[in-house]
mmCIF file of C-alpha atoms in Angstrom:
data_model
loop_
_atom_site.group_PDB
_atom_site.id
_atom_site.type_symbol
_atom_site.label_atom_id
_atom_site.label_comp_id
_atom_site.label_asym_id
_atom_site.label_seq_id
_atom_site.Cartn_x
_atom_site.Cartn_y
_atom_site.Cartn_z
ATOM 1 C CA UNK A 144 -25.449 -96.730 168.462
ATOM 2 C CA UNK A 145 -21.925 -98.113 168.610
ATOM 3 C CA UNK A 146 -22.554 -99.522 172.095
ATOM 4 C CA UNK A 147 -19.367 -100.111 174.093
ATOM 5 C CA UNK A 148 -16.126 -99.539 172.198
ATOM 6 C CA UNK A 149 -12.605 -100.417 173.327
ATOM 7 C CA UNK A 150 -9.217 -99.471 171.944
ATOM 8 C CA UNK A 151 -6.753 -100.877 171.159
ATOM 9 C CA UNK A 152 -7.786 -104.407 170.169
ATOM 10 C CA UNK A 153 -4.312 -105.824 170.767
ATOM 11 C CA UNK A 154 -1.196 -104.538 172.488
ATOM 12 C CA UNK A 155 2.181 -105.901 173.455
ATOM 13 C CA UNK A 156 3.976 -104.144 176.305
ATOM 14 C CA UNK A 157 7.399 -104.570 177.816
ATOM 15 C CA UNK A 158 7.723 -105.021 181.574
ATOM 16 C CA UNK A 159 7.609 -101.656 183.301
ATOM 17 C CA UNK A 160 5.889 -99.787 180.481
ATOM 18 C CA UNK A 161 2.644 -97.921 180.988
ATOM 19 C CA UNK A 162 -0.479 -97.692 178.888
ATOM 20 C CA UNK A 163 -4.123 -96.693 178.972
ATOM 21 C CA UNK A 164 -6.921 -98.915 177.749
ATOM 22 C CA UNK A 165 -9.737 -96.818 176.378
ATOM 23 C CA UNK A 166 -13.433 -97.532 176.862
ATOM 24 C CA UNK A 167 -16.375 -95.485 175.665
ATOM 25 C CA UNK A 168 -20.138 -96.026 175.570
ATOM 26 C CA UNK A 169 -22.838 -94.037 173.804
ATOM 27 C CA UNK A 170 -25.858 -95.389 175.677
ATOM 28 C CA UNK A 171 -25.780 -92.790 178.479
ATOM 29 C CA UNK A 172 -25.202 -95.563 181.028
ATOM 30 C CA UNK A 173 -24.277 -94.539 184.539
ATOM 31 C CA UNK A 174 -22.566 -97.795 185.515
ATOM 32 C CA UNK A 175 -19.291 -98.871 183.914
ATOM 33 C CA UNK A 176 -16.983 -101.780 184.707
ATOM 34 C CA UNK A 177 -13.546 -103.124 183.881
ATOM 35 C CA UNK A 178 -12.969 -106.884 183.942
ATOM 36 C CA UNK A 179 -10.028 -109.084 183.123
ATOM 37 C CA UNK A 180 -10.506 -112.558 181.695
ATOM 38 C CA UNK A 181 -7.911 -115.248 182.158
ATOM 39 C CA UNK A 182 -8.253 -118.833 180.858
ATOM 40 C CA UNK A 183 -10.289 -120.983 183.240
ATOM 41 C CA UNK A 184 -10.761 -118.094 185.668
ATOM 42 C CA UNK A 185 -13.873 -116.372 184.420
ATOM 43 C CA UNK A 186 -14.250 -112.614 184.621
ATOM 44 C CA UNK A 187 -12.713 -110.734 187.513
ATOM 45 C CA UNK A 188 -13.828 -107.194 188.322
ATOM 46 C CA UNK A 189 -10.955 -104.690 188.410
ATOM 47 C CA UNK A 190 -12.709 -101.352 188.949
ATOM 48 C CA UNK A 191 -16.183 -99.984 188.502
ATOM 49 C CA UNK A 192 -17.955 -96.632 188.427
ATOM 50 C CA UNK A 193 -21.536 -95.693 189.291
ATOM 51 C CA UNK A 194 -21.329 -92.307 187.593
ATOM 52 C CA UNK A 195 -19.032 -89.533 186.480
ATOM 53 C CA UNK A 196 -16.524 -88.699 189.201
ATOM 54 C CA UNK A 197 -17.212 -91.864 191.220
ATOM 55 C CA UNK A 198 -15.028 -94.969 191.037
ATOM 56 C CA UNK A 199 -14.407 -97.929 193.327
ATOM 57 C CA UNK A 200 -12.194 -100.985 193.528
ATOM 58 C CA UNK A 201 -13.330 -104.393 192.466
ATOM 59 C CA UNK A 202 -11.872 -107.792 193.246
ATOM 60 C CA UNK A 203 -8.432 -107.365 191.590
ATOM 61 C CA UNK A 204 -7.485 -103.636 191.508
ATOM 62 C CA UNK A 205 -3.753 -103.852 192.247
ATOM 63 C CA UNK A 206 -1.602 -102.458 189.450
ATOM 64 C CA UNK A 207 -4.446 -100.533 187.834
ATOM 65 C CA UNK A 208 -6.052 -97.117 188.072
ATOM 66 C CA UNK A 209 -9.185 -95.597 186.594
ATOM 67 C CA UNK A 210 -10.859 -92.248 186.171
ATOM 68 C CA UNK A 211 -14.386 -91.242 185.137
ATOM 69 C CA UNK A 212 -14.496 -87.591 184.131
ATOM 70 C CA UNK A 213 -17.457 -88.039 181.770
ATOM 71 C CA UNK A 214 -20.439 -90.380 181.540
ATOM 72 C CA UNK A 215 -19.152 -91.768 178.234
ATOM 73 C CA UNK A 216 -15.525 -92.627 178.998
ATOM 74 C CA UNK A 217 -13.896 -94.945 181.510
ATOM 75 C CA UNK A 218 -10.172 -95.435 180.805
ATOM 76 C CA UNK A 219 -8.079 -98.057 182.605
ATOM 77 C CA UNK A 220 -4.448 -97.182 183.341
ATOM 78 C CA UNK A 221 -1.604 -99.660 183.819
ATOM 79 C CA UNK A 222 1.346 -97.850 185.360
ATOM 80 C CA UNK A 223 4.127 -100.463 185.552
ATOM 81 C CA UNK A 224 3.186 -103.413 183.386
ATOM 82 C CA UNK A 225 3.962 -106.870 184.745
ATOM 83 C CA UNK A 226 3.656 -110.308 183.086
ATOM 84 C CA UNK A 227 0.803 -111.089 185.511
ATOM 85 C CA UNK A 228 -1.238 -108.427 183.722
ATOM 86 C CA UNK A 229 -1.230 -110.420 180.501
ATOM 87 C CA UNK A 230 -4.937 -110.943 179.940
ATOM 88 C CA UNK A 231 -7.976 -109.976 177.926
ATOM 89 C CA UNK A 232 -9.634 -106.848 179.283
ATOM 90 C CA UNK A 233 -13.326 -106.136 178.900
ATOM 91 C CA UNK A 234 -15.197 -102.958 179.580
ATOM 92 C CA UNK A 235 -18.931 -103.089 180.259
ATOM 93 C CA UNK A 236 -21.743 -100.688 181.006
ATOM 94 C CA UNK A 237 -25.351 -100.769 182.175
ATOM 95 C CA UNK A 238 -28.089 -98.318 182.891
ATOM 96 C CA UNK A 239 -29.401 -97.770 186.384
ATOM 97 C CA UNK A 240 -32.829 -99.079 185.349
ATOM 98 C CA UNK A 241 -31.803 -102.486 184.043
ATOM 99 C CA UNK A 242 -29.540 -105.323 185.102
ATOM 100 C CA UNK A 243 -28.023 -106.221 181.743
ATOM 101 C CA UNK A 244 -24.363 -105.387 181.303
ATOM 102 C CA UNK A 245 -23.233 -104.604 177.764
ATOM 103 C CA UNK A 246 -19.667 -105.633 177.020
ATOM 104 C CA UNK A 247 -17.140 -104.218 174.613
ATOM 105 C CA UNK A 248 -15.123 -106.415 172.221
ATOM 106 C CA UNK A 249 -12.110 -106.587 174.528
ATOM 107 C CA UNK A 250 -8.423 -105.670 174.464
ATOM 108 C CA UNK A 251 -5.875 -108.492 174.393
ATOM 109 C CA UNK A 252 -2.783 -107.360 176.297
ATOM 110 C CA UNK A 253 0.513 -109.233 176.440
ATOM 111 C CA UNK A 254 3.312 -108.122 178.769
ATOM 112 C CA UNK A 255 6.752 -109.532 177.916
ATOM 113 C CA UNK B 130 -15.412 -114.748 199.763
ATOM 114 C CA UNK B 131 -18.396 -114.655 197.480
ATOM 115 C CA UNK B 132 -18.073 -117.448 194.942
ATOM 116 C CA UNK B 133 -20.006 -118.957 192.120
ATOM 117 C CA UNK B 134 -18.832 -122.446 191.204
ATOM 118 C CA UNK B 135 -19.488 -123.607 187.652
ATOM 119 C CA UNK B 136 -19.223 -127.024 186.054
ATOM 120 C CA UNK B 137 -18.225 -128.612 183.799
ATOM 121 C CA UNK B 138 -15.246 -126.685 182.488
ATOM 122 C CA UNK B 139 -15.879 -128.032 178.995
ATOM 123 C CA UNK B 140 -18.730 -129.930 177.382
ATOM 124 C CA UNK B 141 -19.188 -131.680 174.054
ATOM 125 C CA UNK B 142 -22.744 -132.427 172.922
ATOM 126 C CA UNK B 143 -24.098 -133.866 169.718
ATOM 127 C CA UNK B 144 -26.321 -131.746 167.536
ATOM 128 C CA UNK B 145 -29.901 -132.064 168.693
ATOM 129 C CA UNK B 146 -28.937 -133.085 172.203
ATOM 130 C CA UNK B 147 -29.442 -131.290 175.515
ATOM 131 C CA UNK B 148 -26.588 -129.264 176.972
ATOM 132 C CA UNK B 149 -26.611 -128.774 180.739
ATOM 133 C CA UNK B 150 -24.328 -126.442 182.683
ATOM 134 C CA UNK B 151 -24.492 -126.176 186.450
ATOM 135 C CA UNK B 152 -23.673 -123.443 188.959
ATOM 136 C CA UNK B 153 -23.706 -123.246 192.734
ATOM 137 C CA UNK B 154 -23.446 -120.209 194.959
ATOM 138 C CA UNK B 155 -22.775 -119.561 198.628
ATOM 139 C CA UNK B 156 -24.076 -116.103 199.374
ATOM 140 C CA UNK B 157 -27.764 -116.239 200.329
ATOM 141 C CA UNK B 158 -28.038 -112.502 199.586
ATOM 142 C CA UNK B 159 -27.703 -113.214 195.865
ATOM 143 C CA UNK B 160 -31.042 -112.635 194.152
ATOM 144 C CA UNK B 161 -30.227 -112.200 190.478
ATOM 145 C CA UNK B 162 -28.726 -114.985 188.355
ATOM 146 C CA UNK B 163 -27.834 -114.256 184.723
ATOM 147 C CA UNK B 164 -26.145 -116.397 182.104
ATOM 148 C CA UNK B 165 -23.800 -114.770 179.604
ATOM 149 C CA UNK B 166 -22.759 -116.250 176.257
ATOM 150 C CA UNK B 167 -19.399 -115.466 174.697
ATOM 151 C CA UNK B 168 -18.253 -116.293 171.164
ATOM 152 C CA UNK B 169 -14.524 -116.389 170.354
ATOM 153 C CA UNK B 170 -13.041 -112.933 169.981
ATOM 154 C CA UNK B 171 -16.177 -111.215 171.300
ATOM 155 C CA UNK B 172 -17.346 -109.822 174.593
ATOM 156 C CA UNK B 173 -19.932 -111.702 176.678
ATOM 157 C CA UNK B 174 -23.600 -110.987 176.013
ATOM 158 C CA UNK B 175 -26.593 -111.591 178.264
ATOM 159 C CA UNK B 176 -28.438 -114.761 177.281
ATOM 160 C CA UNK B 177 -31.079 -115.233 179.974
ATOM 161 C CA UNK B 178 -31.538 -114.346 183.652
ATOM 162 C CA UNK B 179 -33.681 -115.429 186.588
ATOM 163 C CA UNK B 180 -34.701 -114.153 190.008
ATOM 164 C CA UNK B 181 -35.365 -116.560 192.888
ATOM 165 C CA UNK B 182 -39.105 -115.971 193.015
ATOM 166 C CA UNK B 183 -39.501 -118.523 190.198
ATOM 167 C CA UNK B 184 -37.978 -121.991 189.797
ATOM 168 C CA UNK B 185 -37.698 -121.947 186.024
ATOM 169 C CA UNK B 186 -37.453 -119.483 183.173
ATOM 170 C CA UNK B 187 -37.573 -120.421 179.518
ATOM 171 C CA UNK B 188 -36.640 -118.390 176.460
ATOM 172 C CA UNK B 189 -36.803 -120.376 173.260
ATOM 173 C CA UNK B 190 -34.400 -123.327 173.518
ATOM 174 C CA UNK B 191 -32.741 -121.917 176.647
ATOM 175 C CA UNK B 192 -34.052 -122.661 180.145
ATOM 176 C CA UNK B 193 -32.737 -121.726 183.580
ATOM 177 C CA UNK B 194 -33.676 -124.049 186.435
ATOM 178 C CA UNK B 195 -33.288 -122.617 189.934
ATOM 179 C CA UNK B 196 -33.169 -124.491 193.255
ATOM 180 C CA UNK B 197 -33.126 -121.961 196.079
ATOM 181 C CA UNK B 198 -32.799 -124.481 198.917
ATOM 182 C CA UNK B 199 -29.792 -126.137 197.290
ATOM 183 C CA UNK B 200 -28.351 -122.776 196.158
ATOM 184 C CA UNK B 201 -27.938 -124.117 192.652
ATOM 185 C CA UNK B 202 -29.016 -123.064 189.206
ATOM 186 C CA UNK B 203 -28.455 -124.538 185.780
ATOM 187 C CA UNK B 204 -28.710 -123.705 182.099
ATOM 188 C CA UNK B 205 -30.360 -126.191 179.757
ATOM 189 C CA UNK B 206 -30.000 -125.814 175.999
ATOM 190 C CA UNK B 207 -32.523 -127.964 174.167
ATOM 191 C CA UNK B 208 -31.961 -129.178 170.601
ATOM 192 C CA UNK B 209 -28.376 -127.922 170.745
ATOM 193 C CA UNK B 210 -27.043 -126.515 167.466
ATOM 194 C CA UNK B 211 -23.496 -125.911 166.176
ATOM 195 C CA UNK B 212 -24.218 -122.171 166.438
ATOM 196 C CA UNK B 213 -24.567 -122.626 170.212
ATOM 197 C CA UNK B 214 -20.858 -123.475 170.444
ATOM 198 C CA UNK B 215 -19.502 -120.790 172.755
ATOM 199 C CA UNK B 216 -18.332 -120.196 176.300
ATOM 200 C CA UNK B 217 -21.094 -119.782 178.863
ATOM 201 C CA UNK B 218 -20.711 -117.931 182.154
ATOM 202 C CA UNK B 219 -23.129 -118.031 185.046
ATOM 203 C CA UNK B 220 -23.145 -115.081 187.426
ATOM 204 C CA UNK B 221 -24.874 -113.808 190.530
ATOM 205 C CA UNK B 222 -25.463 -110.553 192.326
ATOM 206 C CA UNK B 223 -27.569 -109.028 195.058
ATOM 207 C CA UNK B 224 -30.160 -106.272 195.186
ATOM 208 C CA UNK B 225 -31.846 -107.660 192.078
ATOM 209 C CA UNK B 226 -28.785 -107.102 189.924
ATOM 210 C CA UNK B 227 -27.850 -103.682 191.234
ATOM 211 C CA UNK B 228 -24.764 -105.004 192.961
ATOM 212 C CA UNK B 229 -21.573 -106.171 191.280
ATOM 213 C CA UNK B 230 -21.754 -109.446 189.367
ATOM 214 C CA UNK B 231 -19.745 -112.443 190.569
ATOM 215 C CA UNK B 232 -18.980 -114.707 187.614
ATOM 216 C CA UNK B 233 -18.415 -118.424 187.407
ATOM 217 C CA UNK B 234 -15.291 -119.729 185.690
ATOM 218 C CA UNK B 235 -17.024 -120.534 182.397
ATOM 219 C CA UNK B 236 -17.958 -123.614 180.365
ATOM 220 C CA UNK B 237 -16.709 -124.097 176.840
ATOM 221 C CA UNK B 238 -19.523 -125.790 174.929
ATOM 222 C CA UNK B 239 -18.900 -127.541 171.624
ATOM 223 C CA UNK B 240 -21.766 -128.919 169.565
ATOM 224 C CA UNK B 241 -20.674 -131.580 167.102
ATOM 225 C CA UNK B 242 -22.666 -132.637 164.027
#
């Protein structure tokens, strides 16, 4: 199993550009999450999904959108990139029968 | 706002010593308290977790101590090794982990020879 995979690993965007961060898991997990990690701030939940077709906002959803058309994939969309979105983004998943969240390797995004 | 406060922000411990990281929470509905370990350039990974029906849980050199009345919990790393150098996050959630996790701000631990 590859676990949770994220692409790209690094990306530099200009202000106002758009992009999609990809996340996929091969563990048949129902729950998937997007976090951002900023220095000294811990992990903040952006959006989460409890299953295909179901998504909900987390603590910091402004400026982002998500979709969950399949169990495996949970892409995160940035529509109009802003410098405040410079961060490291982590995707995670867990099954409905266990508490452990499995994290991907992260995407480091810089908006200039 | 649900918060989990973590301290210290950074910690330097000599090899063989005991590393202690503390967390405090406010929401009495929290009933699942995991610790995640993160190495540079990697995603966090679950290290150990506890539920409030016990006051202590030990896995190898790692121990969680839990004080329900004080709403505090801590991670103890015994015989700390250079390979333990990482960032550690405490977290909390309700419904025995079936709710969203609220993370602490992290502690960067460095073990020196």
